[in-house]
């Protein structure tokens, strides 16, 4: 039986970047409406079973309030903590239960934690956060259709998904955390309000994907060259003073010029040491890992990141196979 | 955020000062030394401390019924506070106000407030004065999750954006207004979500992390100072004690309290400051015993001070 | 008759009425799970469920306003505002909406609602949690104003208030909640506008309300030892006011002292004194005196608060003065 998981993060889209930058306001009522459309898309794709992460606001329950559906929709049962840990735990359980796909609603931050728990379950990330490189700005109905096609096996995984790379933070030889877009080394000792917005604090930037048309720190590299998420190399930039400059949209509404001391490419498996300690490493836009004075820390590129649904390709495959059409001739 | 060692230590001391004060008040209340209602701030110290770190004496705050922490963080004198709680003539308000009405206008403290939702319009008003007089001052409005449902709060926020007032609304979301849980009293998960309705930035921070609060408040306050208008900062936190002293707390689970105690803001900062060697066990002892002594002095001052004379009853009604 | 305290008597009145009339709902801050800050609504949520016993957000204006709307549309709300001081937040809904609606609509509207509020000093709750504001409500045409002093009166008057088709302001002095007394069982009402003689006497009439009834009674006891026989009259409702009952007593004693806890200036006693002066001047053997709080907010400090609250001694002094 085809089953899909939904992880909608009620806290995404509220962090300090609405104050220090011009981050969009993404209220939870809008997430409810998106989930409704996702559910309708999933149903149309033939999904029967939905499991979702329970949250204190009840995004999915509220979405169901105004829907009639014959799908079997149940919350995952675990002791929710109302923080990051919930998303990761939910992803782990969904992966264990053999979900065919996990749809996430959140930003890069949400997807990072889901990726940590999802194992090889494909993720279809829908953007409702702040700095969104990883998730798609996509209509919920389409997300539901595509996730449904993958979960039901109507589109084979090898046709409709790709494996993203990820950056691994290694502290004293221990794999400590991962990033799915960028890892930024800040001259700071506190995680504090999490976001990073003072460019003079940033010492190194690691990117496993970049594009000149994306927002956030990955855009700094993006102004120099593109890296697709599945390509097995990443870029490392050392920022400093008096070097050549790059101007890039580092946060919503914030276009900054930074001085780049050194740029290099990093191959998969390679480890690059952090130049600073103590420091704080921001993963996908949020300060997460504290490196204490004297600790050895490196960052490594891994090709074994999250499995991600490619919506365009999935839908293109559905078109070729006439999944949503009978024998129609185009004259 | 670049905080100097001195600033970090100051915040540590302030949080401990609030905690020590509140714990002592709890004991004094239980002993019958303090009458009336007292609402303690234990567990929420990071909010007042982190916010007031970016304020000067020229800036204003409006407070709530749970006001001791705001007062201490804004520089209030604990002797005068304690004397007020005892109802003594030497207290901040000559004994006329008590816990729910302590004010120090010289420090820009526009009073604790017995009316839930009473503060937000006052804060917008103080901000209007700052804007009008062009004196660079800002106003900070501390208000609870419960207060966020009052019409006055919404009216004050709307006017603040309409007039681009230099005010920061700091919500202390401790999940309860007496027995009423936010899950039942509002239909959005975050108070910050409401900011959008007034076209002001609204953000959520970990209210038990003094650094997080401090960073967000510094941004909101500097934004206000630069004339860019108001903002709303929601600090998620929890009160360790009952709504008021004597509240049996039958409406919440002990396990919830235990979880929040693990996120206690004071040990969190303490641990960090020890890690970076700003604090040592010896230094902590020195700070804590210093505070105990200050507290004992304040208590003695309050004890030994006279009650107001009955002839003062009708004074101070008019100027 | 069973013994209960004032809070239990009010609780009992709620139960009697809610069992009788399914259109009664109770709403207010902390009235459900908490059972009311002073315990008046304890157990109602369990017995009647959350459709009829509603915990509200902190939103006085809407608590009062929705009651006005619901009452106009057929329900009988019994709402609680915790402290009378909070009426400031909701005053418009009470005096521009509830009080005037029937009149403005040419008599068409019916607003059967009860607004319960705690008043009074005595526990160090300071200026925003201790006032008595009955005169303010008396001054608003369209409202009825009830202020009981005993558990039995509290129950009978609350049931009457719930059955009344007008908005009723029901004021409960917080120092009375623990007061015990015999309370009639089951369903009974005390009609509005009937003063109760709490102690009979010949020499002087003391009109007192709420907690002051008890201070007046103990003053009367002491006065009796001095050979002065004081009659203590409790109006129980300030609007409608039992003018006749008060005048009858004055006609008998020829002297009047009025006692209340709210401030003397423009207080409820001023109205009572004026009525007696207008209608029974010829029966008075001495000027009318009032014993009431000074013109200031309620102070926090205990000695000041005690000085604020009218005392037995002040009543005795006033009585002795009118007896001279
Ligand atoms: C206008 C008004 N309504 C009700 C109250 C009674 N009251 C005092 S504190 C409180 C709860 C306030 O909740 P919140 O704003 O969340 O602040 P917290 O107590 O949690 O700090 C209530 C209902 C009051 N003092 N003023
Ligand atoms: Mg609260």
Coordinates of C-alpha atoms in Angstrom, one line a residue, chain C residues 25 32 49 58 71 134 143 146 176 206 213 228 258 278 282 287 322:
Chain C
X25 CA -24.1 29.9 30.1
X32 CA -13.8 26.7 34.2
X49 CA -19.6 20.9 30.2
X58 CA -8.1 37.7 28.7
X71 CA -28.5 37.9 25.7
X134 CA -21.2 50.8 42.8
X143 CA -28.5 48.7 34.7
X146 CA -26.9 44.3 43.4
X176 CA -17.3 38.2 52.3
X206 CA -27.5 53.0 59.7
X213 CA -23.2 45.8 56.9
X228 CA -28.0 53.6 71.8
X258 CA -24.9 56.0 55.8
X278 CA -35.9 65.4 49.7
X282 CA -39.2 66.9 58.3
X287 CA -28.0 66.2 59.8
X322 CA -26.1 62.5 65.2

